[in-house]
mmCIF file of C-alpha atoms in Angstrom:
data_model
loop_
_atom_site.group_PDB
_atom_site.id
_atom_site.type_symbol
_atom_site.label_atom_id
_atom_site.label_comp_id
_atom_site.label_asym_id
_atom_site.label_seq_id
_atom_site.Cartn_x
_atom_site.Cartn_y
_atom_site.Cartn_z
ATOM 1 C CA MET A 1 -17.683 10.153 -14.720
ATOM 2 C CA SER A 2 -15.801 12.547 -16.933
ATOM 3 C CA LEU A 3 -12.567 11.844 -18.839
ATOM 4 C CA GLU A 4 -10.459 14.330 -20.650
ATOM 5 C CA VAL A 5 -7.431 13.528 -22.713
ATOM 6 C CA THR A 6 -4.592 16.092 -23.233
ATOM 7 C CA PHE A 7 -1.692 15.336 -25.582
ATOM 8 C CA LEU A 8 1.551 16.839 -24.176
ATOM 9 C CA GLY A 9 3.833 15.137 -26.769
ATOM 10 C CA THR A 10 3.376 13.264 -29.914
ATOM 11 C CA GLY A 11 6.995 13.326 -31.248
ATOM 12 C CA ALA A 12 9.287 10.251 -31.744
ATOM 13 C CA ALA A 13 12.931 9.871 -30.718
ATOM 14 C CA PHE A 14 13.492 13.265 -29.441
ATOM 15 C CA PRO A 15 11.578 16.600 -28.644
ATOM 16 C CA SER A 16 11.502 19.550 -31.066
ATOM 17 C CA PRO A 17 10.769 23.198 -30.222
ATOM 18 C CA ALA A 18 7.196 22.862 -31.148
ATOM 19 C CA ARG A 19 6.537 19.180 -30.300
ATOM 20 C CA GLY A 20 7.254 17.168 -27.180
ATOM 21 C CA ALA A 21 8.249 13.551 -27.014
ATOM 22 C CA SER A 22 5.558 11.009 -26.168
ATOM 23 C CA ALA A 23 3.446 11.938 -23.164
ATOM 24 C CA LEU A 24 -0.372 12.410 -22.639
ATOM 25 C CA VAL A 25 -2.588 12.923 -19.634
ATOM 26 C CA LEU A 26 -6.067 11.570 -18.802
ATOM 27 C CA ARG A 27 -7.844 13.685 -16.313
ATOM 28 C CA ARG A 28 -10.457 11.885 -14.340
ATOM 29 C CA GLU A 29 -12.336 12.996 -11.288
ATOM 30 C CA GLY A 30 -9.814 15.619 -10.374
ATOM 31 C CA GLN A 31 -6.837 13.309 -10.803
ATOM 32 C CA CYS A 32 -4.296 13.139 -13.681
ATOM 33 C CA TRP A 33 -3.033 9.959 -15.074
ATOM 34 C CA LEU A 34 0.071 10.310 -17.003
ATOM 35 C CA PHE A 35 0.791 7.928 -19.944
ATOM 36 C CA ASP A 36 4.583 7.954 -20.968
ATOM 37 C CA CYS A 37 6.925 10.660 -19.822
ATOM 38 C CA GLY A 38 9.373 11.651 -22.577
ATOM 39 C CA GLU A 39 11.938 14.474 -22.313
ATOM 40 C CA GLY A 40 10.251 17.812 -22.075
ATOM 41 C CA THR A 41 6.984 16.556 -20.466
ATOM 42 C CA GLN A 42 7.373 19.050 -17.617
ATOM 43 C CA THR A 43 7.702 22.071 -19.966
ATOM 44 C CA GLN A 44 4.567 20.802 -21.811
ATOM 45 C CA LEU A 45 2.657 20.594 -18.507
ATOM 46 C CA MET A 46 3.548 23.938 -17.670
ATOM 47 C CA ARG A 47 2.061 25.198 -21.019
ATOM 48 C CA SER A 48 -1.137 23.283 -20.416
ATOM 49 C CA HIS A 49 -4.057 24.017 -18.230
ATOM 50 C CA LEU A 50 -3.094 20.830 -16.089
ATOM 51 C CA ARG A 51 -1.434 20.714 -12.729
ATOM 52 C CA ALA A 52 1.405 18.374 -12.290
ATOM 53 C CA ALA A 53 0.695 18.121 -8.661
ATOM 54 C CA ARG A 54 -2.603 16.209 -9.678
ATOM 55 C CA ILE A 55 -0.679 13.340 -11.152
ATOM 56 C CA THR A 56 -1.535 10.157 -9.103
ATOM 57 C CA LYS A 57 -0.739 7.401 -11.571
ATOM 58 C CA ILE A 58 1.819 7.122 -14.371
ATOM 59 C CA PHE A 59 1.797 4.265 -17.043
ATOM 60 C CA ILE A 60 5.069 3.764 -19.036
ATOM 61 C CA THR A 61 4.637 1.750 -22.422
ATOM 62 C CA HIS A 62 8.411 0.777 -22.889
ATOM 63 C CA LEU A 63 11.812 1.669 -21.664
ATOM 64 C CA HIS A 64 12.959 3.563 -24.914
ATOM 65 C CA GLY A 65 14.343 6.923 -23.790
ATOM 66 C CA ASP A 66 11.771 9.058 -25.597
ATOM 67 C CA HIS A 67 9.203 7.466 -23.334
ATOM 68 C CA ILE A 68 10.975 7.718 -19.905
ATOM 69 C CA PHE A 69 13.746 10.217 -19.902
ATOM 70 C CA GLY A 70 11.432 12.870 -18.345
ATOM 71 C CA LEU A 71 10.273 10.666 -15.498
ATOM 72 C CA PRO A 72 13.147 11.224 -13.053
ATOM 73 C CA GLY A 73 13.024 15.026 -13.459
ATOM 74 C CA LEU A 74 9.264 15.120 -13.124
ATOM 75 C CA LEU A 75 9.317 13.202 -9.929
ATOM 76 C CA CYS A 76 11.933 15.570 -8.482
ATOM 77 C CA THR A 77 9.867 18.665 -9.565
ATOM 78 C CA LEU A 78 6.754 17.070 -7.879
ATOM 79 C CA SER A 79 8.881 16.545 -4.720
ATOM 80 C CA LEU A 80 10.137 20.188 -4.679
ATOM 81 C CA GLN A 81 6.541 21.433 -5.126
ATOM 82 C CA SER A 82 5.026 19.180 -2.489
ATOM 83 C CA GLY A 83 3.687 20.323 0.900
ATOM 84 C CA PRO A 84 4.658 19.313 4.454
ATOM 85 C CA ASP A 85 2.211 16.539 4.449
ATOM 86 C CA ALA A 86 3.420 14.985 1.240
ATOM 87 C CA GLY A 87 4.819 11.870 3.254
ATOM 88 C CA THR A 88 1.506 10.895 4.471
ATOM 89 C CA LYS A 89 -0.252 11.008 1.191
ATOM 90 C CA ALA A 90 -1.045 7.917 -0.893
ATOM 91 C CA PRO A 91 1.949 6.802 -3.255
ATOM 92 C CA VAL A 92 2.101 7.848 -6.797
ATOM 93 C CA ASP A 93 1.632 4.577 -8.468
ATOM 94 C CA ILE A 94 3.939 4.009 -11.608
ATOM 95 C CA TYR A 95 3.264 1.071 -14.037
ATOM 96 C CA GLY A 96 5.564 -0.187 -16.628
ATOM 97 C CA PRO A 97 7.968 -3.008 -17.980
ATOM 98 C CA LEU A 98 10.294 -4.869 -15.876
ATOM 99 C CA GLY A 99 13.449 -2.698 -15.360
ATOM 100 C CA LEU A 100 11.593 0.392 -14.565
ATOM 101 C CA ARG A 101 12.112 0.209 -10.903
ATOM 102 C CA SER A 102 15.792 -0.138 -11.394
ATOM 103 C CA PHE A 103 15.814 2.774 -13.795
ATOM 104 C CA LEU A 104 14.220 5.055 -11.334
ATOM 105 C CA ARG A 105 16.174 3.760 -8.338
ATOM 106 C CA ARG A 106 19.511 4.313 -9.973
ATOM 107 C CA SER A 107 18.655 7.736 -11.537
ATOM 108 C CA LEU A 108 17.478 9.012 -8.182
ATOM 109 C CA GLU A 109 20.365 7.540 -6.234
ATOM 110 C CA LEU A 110 22.988 8.552 -8.670
ATOM 111 C CA SER A 111 21.700 12.253 -8.687
ATOM 112 C CA HIS A 112 21.375 12.343 -4.892
ATOM 113 C CA SER A 113 17.652 13.060 -5.193
ATOM 114 C CA GLN A 114 15.342 12.304 -2.319
ATOM 115 C CA LEU A 115 11.635 12.465 -2.988
ATOM 116 C CA LEU A 116 9.518 13.747 -0.094
ATOM 117 C CA PHE A 117 6.459 11.813 -1.280
ATOM 118 C CA PRO A 118 5.997 8.114 -1.477
ATOM 119 C CA TYR A 119 5.869 6.227 -4.812
ATOM 120 C CA ALA A 120 5.438 2.689 -5.879
ATOM 121 C CA VAL A 121 6.573 0.976 -9.006
ATOM 122 C CA HIS A 122 4.525 -1.953 -10.387
ATOM 123 C CA GLU A 123 6.486 -3.982 -12.986
ATOM 124 C CA LEU A 124 4.997 -5.880 -15.869
ATOM 125 C CA VAL A 125 6.816 -8.980 -16.699
ATOM 126 C CA PRO A 126 6.978 -9.312 -20.340
ATOM 127 C CA THR A 127 7.197 -12.610 -22.421
ATOM 128 C CA PRO A 128 10.312 -13.212 -24.512
ATOM 129 C CA ASP A 129 8.362 -13.020 -27.773
ATOM 130 C CA GLN A 130 7.503 -9.448 -27.512
ATOM 131 C CA CYS A 131 10.748 -8.378 -29.216
ATOM 132 C CA PRO A 132 13.492 -9.947 -31.359
ATOM 133 C CA PRO A 133 15.418 -12.525 -29.397
ATOM 134 C CA GLY A 134 18.631 -10.566 -29.632
ATOM 135 C CA GLU A 135 16.839 -7.558 -27.985
ATOM 136 C CA PHE A 136 15.194 -9.237 -24.953
ATOM 137 C CA LYS A 137 16.883 -8.613 -21.685
ATOM 138 C CA ASP A 138 15.995 -10.138 -18.312
ATOM 139 C CA PHE A 139 15.959 -7.288 -15.706
ATOM 140 C CA SER A 140 14.506 -9.519 -12.942
ATOM 141 C CA GLY A 141 17.779 -9.786 -10.881
ATOM 142 C CA TRP A 142 19.070 -6.314 -11.184
ATOM 143 C CA ASP A 143 17.766 -5.131 -7.746
ATOM 144 C CA ARG A 144 19.396 -8.008 -5.866
ATOM 145 C CA ASP A 145 22.396 -6.109 -4.968
ATOM 146 C CA GLU A 146 22.538 -5.745 -1.155
ATOM 147 C CA GLY A 147 24.863 -2.858 -1.375
ATOM 148 C CA LEU A 148 22.200 -0.631 -2.926
ATOM 149 C CA PRO A 149 19.641 1.230 -0.567
ATOM 150 C CA ARG A 150 16.185 -0.254 -0.545
ATOM 151 C CA GLY A 151 14.236 0.507 -3.527
ATOM 152 C CA PRO A 152 10.551 1.885 -3.619
ATOM 153 C CA PRO A 153 7.706 -0.440 -2.727
ATOM 154 C CA GLY A 154 5.431 -2.008 -5.439
ATOM 155 C CA SER A 155 4.562 -5.240 -7.073
ATOM 156 C CA VAL A 156 5.450 -7.583 -10.044
ATOM 157 C CA VAL A 157 2.463 -8.308 -12.282
ATOM 158 C CA ARG A 158 2.694 -11.374 -14.355
ATOM 159 C CA LEU A 159 0.461 -12.635 -17.225
ATOM 160 C CA GLY A 160 -1.658 -15.396 -15.794
ATOM 161 C CA PRO A 161 -2.220 -18.835 -17.565
ATOM 162 C CA GLY A 162 -4.726 -18.388 -20.347
ATOM 163 C CA GLU A 163 -4.871 -14.589 -19.881
ATOM 164 C CA ASP A 164 -4.180 -12.016 -22.607
ATOM 165 C CA SER A 165 -3.918 -8.874 -20.449
ATOM 166 C CA TYR A 166 -2.542 -7.650 -17.096
ATOM 167 C CA LEU A 167 -5.235 -6.146 -14.780
ATOM 168 C CA LEU A 168 -3.639 -2.997 -13.117
ATOM 169 C CA VAL A 169 -6.432 -0.911 -11.636
ATOM 170 C CA GLU A 170 -10.046 -1.634 -10.972
ATOM 171 C CA ASP A 171 -12.815 0.179 -9.302
ATOM 172 C CA GLU A 172 -16.673 0.624 -9.579
ATOM 173 C CA GLN A 173 -16.385 2.893 -12.685
ATOM 174 C CA LEU A 174 -13.481 1.543 -14.656
ATOM 175 C CA ALA A 175 -10.639 -0.992 -15.104
ATOM 176 C CA VAL A 176 -7.153 -0.507 -16.589
ATOM 177 C CA ARG A 177 -5.606 -3.382 -18.239
ATOM 178 C CA ALA A 178 -2.184 -3.705 -20.017
ATOM 179 C CA PHE A 179 -1.690 -5.754 -23.074
ATOM 180 C CA ARG A 180 1.430 -6.832 -24.956
ATOM 181 C CA LEU A 181 2.815 -4.914 -27.897
ATOM 182 C CA PHE A 182 5.477 -6.236 -30.186
ATOM 183 C CA HIS A 183 8.385 -3.751 -30.581
ATOM 184 C CA ARG A 184 12.200 -3.692 -30.510
ATOM 185 C CA VAL A 185 11.971 -3.905 -26.802
ATOM 186 C CA PRO A 186 9.024 -5.339 -24.688
ATOM 187 C CA SER A 187 6.255 -2.868 -24.797
ATOM 188 C CA PHE A 188 2.663 -2.553 -23.451
ATOM 189 C CA GLY A 189 -0.448 -0.768 -24.496
ATOM 190 C CA PHE A 190 -3.093 0.293 -21.896
ATOM 191 C CA VAL A 191 -6.777 -0.116 -22.216
ATOM 192 C CA LEU A 192 -9.413 1.779 -19.927
ATOM 193 C CA GLN A 193 -12.606 -0.123 -19.638
ATOM 194 C CA GLU A 194 -15.592 1.585 -18.363
ATOM 195 C CA GLY A 195 -17.949 -0.444 -16.174
ATOM 196 C CA PRO A 196 -21.538 -0.923 -17.087
ATOM 197 C CA ARG A 197 -23.697 2.090 -16.420
ATOM 198 C CA PRO A 198 -27.430 1.341 -16.150
ATOM 199 C CA GLY A 199 -29.818 3.738 -17.871
ATOM 200 C CA ARG A 200 -32.760 5.604 -16.313
ATOM 201 C CA LEU A 201 -36.174 4.133 -17.015
ATOM 202 C CA ASN A 202 -38.846 6.772 -17.765
ATOM 203 C CA VAL A 203 -41.947 5.103 -16.424
ATOM 204 C CA GLN A 204 -44.412 7.635 -17.494
ATOM 205 C CA LYS A 205 -43.178 7.545 -21.127
ATOM 206 C CA LEU A 206 -43.782 3.852 -21.018
ATOM 207 C CA LYS A 207 -47.190 4.257 -19.774
ATOM 208 C CA ASP A 208 -47.969 6.833 -22.514
ATOM 209 C CA LEU A 209 -46.723 4.395 -25.085
ATOM 210 C CA GLY A 210 -48.927 1.710 -23.764
#
């Protein structure tokens, strides 16, 4: 398994002519996983050797604008570049704090944007102690308005009793977990844990060594 990390943006608050807002890509087995999507991420992708169409998973650390304002535009561009079979492909999985589904749903609805490919939003439920009490907002009931069109599929991921991380992705090679960070708003970090890889035993070498 090969992993390659490309930093698309390391700036804070807003992009500059030479530095994008927060975004990085992990390339793995021909797929691209995007971590945060600040304003200007599309432009940075075009300047890189990466292909936006390879993005299959997106992870959002928190809902401050310099980490999410590029996401609706990126999804719309991916839709414009998609082929006729886009609707039959596996959905793009998007992970992030509670409220992310509502942000995307309203952004795309208000801009009359219709994506040609499926996507799924998996929301992490934060704990109230992840930010100052006055900053914590409960977004769990925002999508109950029956007048709104049906939102994207997905899941709600809660922190289990006695657990200190959220399991998001797991296969034979690696697992992706989210853990709580403490910021002005609920935030999450992401850890990629490689699975055990047994070594190769050189039998002849052992025999030579007795």
